[in-house]
Tab-separated table of C-alpha atoms in Angstrom:
chain	number	residue	atom	x	y	z
A	1	MET	CA	0.000	0.000	0.000
A	2	LEU	CA	1.089	3.579	-0.684
A	3	LEU	CA	-0.223	6.787	0.815
A	4	PHE	CA	0.250	10.146	-0.878
A	5	ARG	CA	-0.170	12.765	1.828
A	6	ASN	CA	-0.811	16.508	1.524
A	7	ALA	CA	-1.356	16.600	-2.242
A	8	ARG	CA	-2.725	19.526	-4.198
A	9	LEU	CA	-5.321	17.489	-6.069
A	10	ILE	CA	-6.466	18.200	-9.635
A	11	ASP	CA	-9.099	15.584	-10.398
A	12	GLY	CA	-9.810	16.351	-14.082
A	13	THR	CA	-13.331	17.653	-13.465
A	14	SER	CA	-13.059	20.716	-11.229
A	15	LYS	CA	-11.999	24.250	-12.154
A	16	THR	CA	-9.925	24.432	-8.970
A	17	ALA	CA	-7.524	22.213	-7.074
A	18	ALA	CA	-8.151	20.647	-3.664
A	19	PRO	CA	-5.231	21.293	-1.315
A	20	GLY	CA	-4.343	19.039	1.600
A	21	THR	CA	-5.674	15.842	0.020
A	22	ASP	CA	-4.578	12.323	0.934
A	23	VAL	CA	-4.787	9.442	-1.544
A	24	LEU	CA	-4.390	5.802	-0.500
A	25	ILE	CA	-3.383	3.233	-3.137
A	26	GLU	CA	-3.746	-0.503	-2.717
A	27	GLY	CA	-2.523	-2.809	-5.426
A	28	GLY	CA	-3.211	-1.194	-8.775
A	29	THR	CA	-6.174	0.930	-7.733
A	30	ILE	CA	-7.097	3.883	-5.567
A	31	ARG	CA	-8.700	2.823	-2.303
A	32	GLU	CA	-9.471	6.136	-0.602
A	33	VAL	CA	-9.357	9.882	-1.281
A	34	SER	CA	-9.867	12.322	1.584
A	35	GLY	CA	-9.476	15.962	2.513
A	36	LYS	CA	-8.641	14.745	6.003
A	37	PRO	CA	-5.553	12.715	7.018
A	38	ILE	CA	-5.877	9.026	6.114
A	39	LYS	CA	-4.511	6.676	8.761
A	40	SER	CA	-2.805	3.500	7.581
A	41	ARG	CA	-0.086	1.643	9.446
A	42	ALA	CA	0.534	-0.673	6.508
A	43	ALA	CA	1.085	1.976	3.851
A	44	GLN	CA	4.350	3.531	2.766
A	45	THR	CA	3.792	7.280	3.107
A	46	ILE	CA	5.040	9.967	0.717
A	47	ASP	CA	4.427	13.564	1.775
A	48	LEU	CA	3.924	15.579	-1.414
A	49	ARG	CA	4.165	18.873	0.538
A	50	GLY	CA	1.508	20.528	-1.592
A	51	LYS	CA	2.772	19.361	-4.970
A	52	THR	CA	0.170	18.709	-7.665
A	53	LEU	CA	-1.282	15.214	-7.941
A	54	MET	CA	-3.439	14.543	-11.019
A	55	PRO	CA	-4.692	11.618	-13.108
A	56	GLY	CA	-2.480	10.098	-15.765
A	57	LEU	CA	-3.086	11.694	-19.157
A	58	ILE	CA	-5.048	10.116	-22.022
A	59	ASP	CA	-4.355	10.781	-25.712
A	60	CYS	CA	-7.359	9.690	-27.775
A	61	HIS	CA	-5.727	9.874	-31.207
A	62	VAL	CA	-2.273	8.372	-31.721
A	63	HIS	CA	-0.610	6.069	-34.218
A	64	VAL	CA	1.986	4.106	-32.301
A	65	VAL	CA	3.166	2.176	-35.371
A	66	ALA	CA	3.491	5.308	-37.535
A	67	THR	CA	7.222	5.655	-37.034
A	68	MET	CA	7.694	7.507	-40.348
A	69	ALA	CA	5.964	10.560	-41.795
A	70	ASN	CA	5.713	8.883	-45.193
A	71	LEU	CA	2.930	6.397	-44.511
A	72	ALA	CA	3.429	4.465	-47.753
A	73	ARG	CA	7.030	3.796	-46.763
A	74	ASN	CA	5.905	3.063	-43.216
A	75	ALA	CA	3.537	0.392	-44.557
A	76	ALA	CA	6.329	-1.276	-46.523
A	77	MET	CA	8.705	-1.734	-43.591
A	78	PRO	CA	9.141	-5.177	-41.994
A	79	THR	CA	6.650	-5.938	-39.256
A	80	SER	CA	9.375	-6.843	-36.757
A	81	PHE	CA	11.089	-3.486	-37.296
A	82	GLN	CA	7.887	-1.465	-36.965
A	83	ALA	CA	6.788	-3.356	-33.858
A	84	LEU	CA	10.097	-2.675	-32.142
A	85	LYS	CA	10.051	0.969	-33.216
A	86	SER	CA	6.575	1.307	-31.732
A	87	VAL	CA	8.031	0.321	-28.352
A	88	GLU	CA	10.187	3.444	-28.507
A	89	VAL	CA	7.163	5.558	-29.496
A	90	MET	CA	4.998	4.233	-26.665
A	91	SER	CA	7.736	4.571	-24.079
A	92	GLY	CA	8.112	8.239	-25.022
A	93	MET	CA	4.364	8.764	-24.593
A	94	LEU	CA	4.406	7.191	-21.137
A	95	MET	CA	7.312	9.357	-20.011
A	96	ARG	CA	5.342	12.447	-21.080
A	97	GLY	CA	2.649	11.374	-18.626
A	98	PHE	CA	0.270	9.643	-21.036
A	99	THR	CA	-0.678	6.503	-19.142
A	100	THR	CA	-3.395	5.600	-21.676
A	101	VAL	CA	-3.550	6.069	-25.452
A	102	ARG	CA	-6.177	5.267	-28.062
A	103	ASP	CA	-4.568	4.123	-31.288
A	104	ALA	CA	-6.632	5.448	-34.174
A	105	SER	CA	-5.394	2.883	-36.698
A	106	GLY	CA	-2.410	0.626	-37.079
A	107	ALA	CA	-1.689	-1.111	-33.786
A	108	ASP	CA	-2.794	-4.725	-33.593
A	109	PHE	CA	-3.867	-7.003	-30.761
A	110	GLY	CA	-0.368	-8.433	-30.448
A	111	LEU	CA	0.936	-5.040	-29.344
A	112	LYS	CA	-1.948	-4.720	-26.906
A	113	MET	CA	-1.131	-8.148	-25.465
A	114	ALA	CA	2.516	-7.180	-25.075
A	115	VAL	CA	1.543	-4.007	-23.208
A	116	ASP	CA	-0.920	-5.859	-20.981
A	117	GLU	CA	1.703	-8.477	-20.132
A	118	GLY	CA	4.228	-5.772	-19.241
A	119	LEU	CA	6.813	-6.794	-21.826
A	120	PHE	CA	7.888	-3.143	-22.059
A	121	ARG	CA	6.963	0.184	-20.517
A	122	ALA	CA	4.012	1.650	-22.357
A	123	PRO	CA	0.636	3.303	-21.806
A	124	ARG	CA	-2.582	1.321	-21.628
A	125	LEU	CA	-3.546	0.728	-25.249
A	126	PHE	CA	-6.975	0.905	-26.894
A	127	ILE	CA	-6.944	-0.028	-30.590
A	128	SER	CA	-9.040	0.257	-33.736
A	129	GLY	CA	-6.982	-2.260	-35.702
A	130	LYS	CA	-6.706	-1.109	-39.299
A	131	SER	CA	-9.018	1.732	-40.233
A	132	LEU	CA	-11.497	1.272	-43.067
A	133	SER	CA	-11.249	3.329	-46.250
A	134	GLN	CA	-12.950	3.334	-49.612
A	135	THR	CA	-10.862	3.074	-52.779
A	136	GLY	CA	-9.087	6.390	-53.282
A	137	GLY	CA	-9.890	7.485	-49.730
A	138	HIS	CA	-7.673	8.639	-46.916
A	139	GLY	CA	-6.526	5.106	-46.134
A	140	ASP	CA	-5.619	4.245	-49.726
A	141	LEU	CA	-1.912	5.039	-50.070
A	142	ARG	CA	-1.617	3.978	-53.705
A	143	GLY	CA	-0.642	6.811	-55.994
A	144	ARG	CA	-2.832	8.002	-58.816
A	145	PHE	CA	-1.246	5.661	-61.357
A	146	ASP	CA	-0.884	2.646	-59.076
A	147	ASP	CA	-3.602	0.217	-60.179
A	148	ARG	CA	-2.485	-2.776	-58.128
A	149	ASP	CA	-5.145	-4.449	-56.005
A	150	PHE	CA	-5.138	-3.324	-52.382
A	151	CYS	CA	-4.712	-6.621	-50.561
A	152	LEU	CA	-4.240	-7.503	-46.898
A	153	CYS	CA	-2.732	-10.897	-47.683
A	154	HIS	CA	0.770	-9.642	-46.907
A	155	ALA	CA	-0.202	-6.724	-44.674
A	156	ARG	CA	2.443	-5.490	-42.285
A	157	VAL	CA	1.954	-3.822	-38.949
A	158	GLY	CA	3.018	-0.466	-40.409
A	159	LEU	CA	-0.034	-0.412	-42.696
A	160	LEU	CA	-2.590	1.798	-40.986
A	161	ALA	CA	-5.685	1.094	-43.097
A	162	ARG	CA	-7.471	-1.365	-45.329
A	163	VAL	CA	-9.657	-0.733	-48.360
A	164	ALA	CA	-13.205	-2.075	-48.500
A	165	ASP	CA	-15.943	-0.997	-50.911
A	166	GLY	CA	-19.659	-1.733	-50.729
A	167	VAL	CA	-21.989	-2.612	-47.885
A	168	ASP	CA	-21.146	-6.318	-47.766
A	169	ALA	CA	-17.404	-5.673	-47.897
A	170	VAL	CA	-17.400	-3.055	-45.142
A	171	ARG	CA	-19.523	-5.287	-42.920
A	172	LYS	CA	-17.009	-8.090	-43.330
A	173	ALA	CA	-14.052	-5.750	-42.762
A	174	ALA	CA	-15.569	-4.377	-39.559
A	175	ARG	CA	-16.316	-7.893	-38.322
A	176	GLU	CA	-12.765	-9.011	-39.094
A	177	GLU	CA	-11.208	-6.085	-37.222
A	178	ILE	CA	-13.472	-6.653	-34.213
A	179	LYS	CA	-12.676	-10.378	-34.283
A	180	GLY	CA	-9.008	-9.410	-34.375
A	181	GLY	CA	-9.321	-7.458	-31.144
A	182	ALA	CA	-10.302	-3.924	-32.161
A	183	ASP	CA	-11.863	-1.916	-29.324
A	184	PHE	CA	-13.646	0.316	-31.853
A	185	ILE	CA	-13.698	0.834	-35.617
A	186	LYS	CA	-12.321	3.873	-37.404
A	187	ILE	CA	-13.516	4.904	-40.853
A	188	MET	CA	-12.442	7.524	-43.368
A	189	ALA	CA	-15.360	9.924	-43.863
A	190	SER	CA	-13.505	12.683	-45.728
A	191	GLY	CA	-10.287	13.392	-47.573
A	192	GLY	CA	-7.070	13.802	-45.613
A	193	VAL	CA	-3.580	15.258	-45.571
A	194	ALA	CA	-1.348	12.186	-45.632
A	195	SER	CA	-3.055	10.381	-48.536
A	196	PRO	CA	-2.206	11.088	-52.189
A	197	THR	CA	-5.433	11.309	-54.215
A	198	ASP	CA	-8.239	12.675	-51.997
A	199	PRO	CA	-8.694	16.435	-51.506
A	200	ILE	CA	-9.777	17.467	-48.017
A	201	ASP	CA	-13.365	18.207	-49.081
A	202	PHE	CA	-13.940	14.787	-50.651
A	203	LEU	CA	-16.582	12.700	-48.895
A	204	GLY	CA	-15.740	9.192	-47.828
A	205	TYR	CA	-18.049	6.240	-47.555
A	206	SER	CA	-21.657	6.374	-48.701
A	207	ARG	CA	-24.361	6.645	-46.073
A	208	ASP	CA	-25.322	3.000	-46.615
A	209	GLU	CA	-21.743	1.899	-45.992
A	210	ILE	CA	-21.356	4.047	-42.860
A	211	GLU	CA	-24.669	2.824	-41.459
A	212	ALA	CA	-23.630	-0.782	-42.068
A	213	ILE	CA	-20.372	-0.278	-40.151
A	214	VAL	CA	-22.212	1.498	-37.330
A	215	GLU	CA	-24.657	-1.398	-37.104
A	216	GLU	CA	-21.860	-3.963	-36.938
A	217	CYS	CA	-20.207	-2.002	-34.134
A	218	ALA	CA	-23.472	-1.631	-32.246
A	219	ASN	CA	-23.996	-5.396	-32.558
A	220	SER	CA	-20.565	-5.867	-30.981
A	221	LYS	CA	-21.248	-3.275	-28.255
A	222	THR	CA	-18.681	-0.837	-29.556
A	223	TYR	CA	-18.673	2.315	-31.706
A	224	VAL	CA	-17.368	4.043	-34.827
A	225	ALA	CA	-14.831	6.863	-35.004
A	226	ALA	CA	-14.668	8.884	-38.221
A	227	HIS	CA	-11.812	10.839	-39.745
A	228	ALA	CA	-13.650	13.926	-40.991
A	229	TYR	CA	-12.694	17.540	-41.663
A	230	THR	CA	-15.545	19.354	-43.367
A	231	ALA	CA	-18.938	20.213	-41.926
A	232	GLU	CA	-20.618	18.168	-44.642
A	233	ALA	CA	-18.541	15.071	-43.904
A	234	ILE	CA	-19.006	15.443	-40.151
A	235	ALA	CA	-22.781	15.861	-40.446
A	236	ARG	CA	-23.165	12.787	-42.678
A	237	ALA	CA	-21.130	10.683	-40.262
A	238	VAL	CA	-22.991	11.816	-37.149
A	239	GLU	CA	-26.386	11.392	-38.812
A	240	CYS	CA	-25.378	7.812	-39.603
A	241	GLY	CA	-24.528	7.091	-35.965
A	242	VAL	CA	-20.797	7.744	-35.737
A	243	ARG	CA	-19.807	8.456	-32.107
A	244	THR	CA	-16.481	10.316	-32.386
A	245	ILE	CA	-15.224	12.788	-34.961
A	246	GLU	CA	-11.465	12.830	-35.411
A	247	HIS	CA	-9.993	16.256	-36.350
A	248	GLY	CA	-13.114	18.222	-37.355
A	249	ASN	CA	-11.165	21.385	-38.251
A	250	LEU	CA	-13.697	22.703	-40.768
A	251	VAL	CA	-16.798	22.233	-38.609
A	252	ASP	CA	-19.487	24.936	-38.619
A	253	ALA	CA	-21.893	26.008	-35.887
A	254	ALA	CA	-24.891	24.063	-37.196
A	255	THR	CA	-22.904	20.841	-37.454
A	256	ALA	CA	-21.427	21.288	-34.001
A	257	LYS	CA	-24.948	21.683	-32.597
A	258	LEU	CA	-25.914	18.452	-34.368
A	259	MET	CA	-22.958	16.692	-32.738
A	260	ALA	CA	-23.965	17.986	-29.307
A	261	ARG	CA	-27.543	16.843	-29.856
A	262	LYS	CA	-26.412	13.365	-30.868
A	263	GLY	CA	-23.863	13.107	-28.069
A	264	ALA	CA	-20.911	12.798	-30.450
A	265	PHE	CA	-17.398	13.586	-29.249
A	266	ALA	CA	-14.791	15.656	-31.068
A	267	VAL	CA	-11.109	14.713	-31.002
A	268	PRO	CA	-9.200	17.734	-32.354
A	269	THR	CA	-5.545	17.120	-33.242
A	270	LEU	CA	-4.109	20.578	-33.812
A	271	VAL	CA	-0.473	19.897	-32.980
A	272	THR	CA	-0.014	17.583	-35.951
A	273	TYR	CA	-0.634	20.382	-38.485
A	274	ASP	CA	2.001	22.634	-36.958
A	275	ALA	CA	4.453	19.743	-36.888
A	276	LEU	CA	3.677	18.677	-40.459
A	277	ALA	CA	3.959	22.241	-41.742
A	278	ASN	CA	7.317	22.762	-40.050
A	279	GLU	CA	8.925	19.342	-40.431
A	280	GLY	CA	6.790	17.141	-42.680
A	281	ALA	CA	8.611	17.718	-45.968
A	282	ALA	CA	12.038	17.188	-44.402
A	283	LEU	CA	10.836	13.924	-42.826
A	284	GLY	CA	9.499	12.471	-46.077
A	285	LEU	CA	5.895	13.671	-46.275
A	286	PRO	CA	5.034	13.620	-50.001
A	287	PRO	CA	4.625	17.010	-51.757
A	288	GLU	CA	0.933	16.417	-52.499
A	289	SER	CA	0.345	15.998	-48.766
A	290	VAL	CA	2.386	19.050	-47.780
A	291	ALA	CA	0.220	21.125	-50.141
A	292	LYS	CA	-2.938	20.150	-48.252
A	293	ILE	CA	-1.808	21.097	-44.741
A	294	GLU	CA	-2.818	24.757	-44.815
A	295	ASN	CA	-6.354	23.826	-45.873
A	296	VAL	CA	-7.020	22.644	-42.335
A	297	ARG	CA	-4.283	24.141	-40.186
A	298	GLY	CA	-5.638	27.676	-40.052
A	299	ALA	CA	-9.120	26.564	-38.996
A	300	GLY	CA	-7.974	24.534	-36.012
A	301	LEU	CA	-8.313	27.072	-33.197
A	302	ARG	CA	-11.625	28.305	-34.576
A	303	SER	CA	-12.968	24.740	-34.462
A	304	LEU	CA	-12.277	24.597	-30.722
A	305	GLU	CA	-14.361	27.731	-30.201
A	306	ILE	CA	-17.212	26.326	-32.312
A	307	PHE	CA	-17.223	22.983	-30.502
A	308	ARG	CA	-17.132	24.682	-27.091
A	309	LYS	CA	-19.963	27.089	-27.876
A	310	ALA	CA	-22.154	24.209	-29.067
A	311	GLY	CA	-21.404	22.101	-25.992
A	312	VAL	CA	-19.546	19.332	-27.836
A	313	LYS	CA	-17.295	17.262	-25.580
A	314	MET	CA	-13.694	17.481	-26.770
A	315	ALA	CA	-11.100	14.816	-25.997
A	316	PHE	CA	-7.343	15.245	-26.342
A	317	GLY	CA	-5.656	14.026	-29.548
A	318	SER	CA	-2.282	14.507	-31.212
A	319	ASP	CA	-2.133	12.339	-34.411
A	320	LEU	CA	1.635	12.709	-34.853
A	321	LEU	CA	3.863	10.659	-37.145
A	322	GLY	CA	7.487	9.559	-37.055
A	323	GLU	CA	9.960	11.819	-35.287
A	324	MET	CA	7.148	14.325	-34.695
A	325	HIS	CA	5.750	12.232	-31.819
A	326	ARG	CA	7.974	14.290	-29.521
A	327	HIS	CA	5.566	17.237	-29.972
A	328	GLN	CA	2.655	15.311	-28.397
A	329	SER	CA	2.296	17.496	-25.284
A	330	THR	CA	2.387	20.737	-27.281
A	331	GLU	CA	-1.314	20.116	-27.946
A	332	PHE	CA	-1.918	21.407	-24.395
A	333	ALA	CA	-0.311	24.752	-25.170
A	334	ILE	CA	-2.124	25.129	-28.499
A	335	ARG	CA	-5.552	24.485	-26.978
A	336	ALA	CA	-4.808	26.819	-24.070
A	337	ARG	CA	-4.724	29.728	-26.528
A	338	VAL	CA	-8.518	29.619	-26.689
A	339	LEU	CA	-9.683	27.294	-23.895
A	340	PRO	CA	-9.358	27.596	-20.106
A	341	ALA	CA	-6.717	25.346	-18.565
A	342	HIS	CA	-9.198	23.208	-16.616
A	343	GLU	CA	-11.043	22.316	-19.833
A	344	VAL	CA	-7.803	21.420	-21.590
A	345	ILE	CA	-6.841	19.174	-18.673
A	346	ALA	CA	-10.319	17.606	-18.651
A	347	SER	CA	-9.934	16.780	-22.359
A	348	ALA	CA	-6.982	14.525	-21.470
A	349	THR	CA	-8.533	13.055	-18.306
A	350	SER	CA	-12.253	12.891	-17.503
A	351	VAL	CA	-13.594	13.620	-21.002
A	352	ALA	CA	-11.161	11.201	-22.621
A	353	ALA	CA	-12.134	8.513	-20.107
A	354	GLU	CA	-15.804	9.029	-20.964
A	355	LEU	CA	-15.006	8.676	-24.660
A	356	LEU	CA	-13.252	5.387	-23.862
A	357	ARG	CA	-16.247	4.299	-21.757
A	358	MET	CA	-13.909	4.030	-18.792
A	359	GLU	CA	-15.430	6.684	-16.530
A	360	GLY	CA	-14.386	6.244	-12.932
A	361	LYS	CA	-11.565	3.898	-13.939
A	362	LEU	CA	-9.290	6.131	-16.016
A	363	GLY	CA	-8.713	9.891	-15.970
A	364	ALA	CA	-9.904	10.124	-12.375
A	365	ILE	CA	-8.650	10.194	-8.795
A	366	ALA	CA	-11.433	8.405	-6.957
A	367	PRO	CA	-11.977	5.141	-5.078
A	368	GLY	CA	-11.952	2.231	-7.521
A	369	ALA	CA	-10.030	4.073	-10.250
A	370	PHE	CA	-6.796	2.681	-11.613
A	371	ALA	CA	-3.829	4.237	-9.832
A	372	ASP	CA	-2.571	6.027	-12.941
A	373	LEU	CA	-1.180	9.227	-11.429
A	374	LEU	CA	1.185	12.125	-12.037
A	375	VAL	CA	3.024	14.273	-9.521
A	376	VAL	CA	3.670	17.622	-11.185
A	377	ASP	CA	6.259	20.214	-10.220
A	378	GLY	CA	4.012	23.239	-10.721
A	379	ASP	CA	0.379	24.130	-11.146
A	380	PRO	CA	-1.043	23.221	-14.596
A	381	LEU	CA	-4.205	25.218	-13.842
A	382	LYS	CA	-2.053	28.356	-13.768
A	383	ASP	CA	0.666	27.274	-16.204
A	384	ILE	CA	-0.341	24.546	-18.660
A	385	GLY	CA	3.265	24.557	-19.840
A	386	VAL	CA	4.247	22.232	-16.998
A	387	LEU	CA	2.495	19.448	-18.927
A	388	THR	CA	4.423	20.082	-22.150
A	389	GLY	CA	7.856	18.893	-23.269
A	390	GLN	CA	9.121	15.410	-22.545
A	391	GLY	CA	7.951	15.113	-18.941
A	392	GLU	CA	10.578	17.418	-17.432
A	393	HIS	CA	8.082	18.801	-14.900
A	394	LEU	CA	6.699	15.401	-13.942
A	395	LEU	CA	8.318	14.330	-10.681
A	396	ALA	CA	6.529	10.994	-10.678
A	397	ILE	CA	4.550	8.901	-13.152
A	398	MET	CA	2.556	5.951	-11.869
A	399	LYS	CA	0.658	3.388	-13.922
A	400	GLY	CA	-1.456	0.794	-12.178
A	401	GLY	CA	0.044	1.586	-8.782
A	402	ALA	CA	3.655	1.138	-9.946
A	403	PHE	CA	6.107	3.965	-10.497
A	404	VAL	CA	7.547	4.240	-14.005
A	405	LYS	CA	9.292	7.454	-12.931
A	406	ASN	CA	10.019	8.597	-9.397
A	407	ALA	CA	12.101	11.701	-8.774
A	408	LEU	CA	10.311	12.654	-5.570
A	409	ALA	CA	13.353	11.899	-3.417
């Protein structure tokens, strides 16, 4: 047992911190939280002396196997190489304080098993398997003159998506990904930056195809996430039953209100556009992708304001590729330009946990929650910058009751 005494508690839901809080941990979970001293003879006691204690962070849009900016090249690399490179990516995320991540296409169940068995230090991992794309959509990495069949028969772990066309085919693809261990299914509902032949304002799957995928997920007690930028693409997806909208930069007020009415989440990923604009070309992003970045980059902050005004719940996402993963925590600083710090923190704790359907277990400091905790040198409610960088301001990182970093001494 471990007792944190005299913590300045940020719980991921409140606008203010609770000073003088004790937190008792038993095994991998939190047993007791109190504003009064907790008495326990059996527990090791650590006096935090007023330092900030907060839940471990959750990033709801990562690609742990995207170790290169050029996704076509990434897909061609040997599976063993990409799997081992993903260990480095996930370890970096954990040391930035992200104790849970939601992989929005690419990671397979084998990686999840390895994380669960503790084969290496990594965040808790929720996966979509390979995302689903129509021919010529955001998941189709074949160039304009590449007419080879898109086949999964020799698929490698670095391939983030699969192509399926037609209602019967998308049903089968969704069923196969769920059978393979996917926690949710991601689809391509609009054009994207990293793919070669689909302008941003292209629509993705037909309504019939989206509704078929949504039905398959509902049958399996899970949900659909949709890559979508434009208001038109977002509205179609939400009307068809999609639960989370990834990116959403070009949303408008009417569409945001529709999302709020339907209870759909937004997962903005603003940091990736800054990183791609500044470093993408040098790291191998194809020219046709570089040309599309500004179409969505400039609208990012405005989308946060639109979502907030409409009452859409926003979870934290980063969506970085290759060497740009190191910018993950900069998303906090970008969002803080237009959102209050407590809402930005909530996006990576309580709101993200709700998106994952893990309320009370993740992103929380409460009895019964997993003991995924951070001790922060500073006050993120006053200076969100203490959550940025590579974890320099994190004195301790705990996952499941075990320290993965402890500089409290």
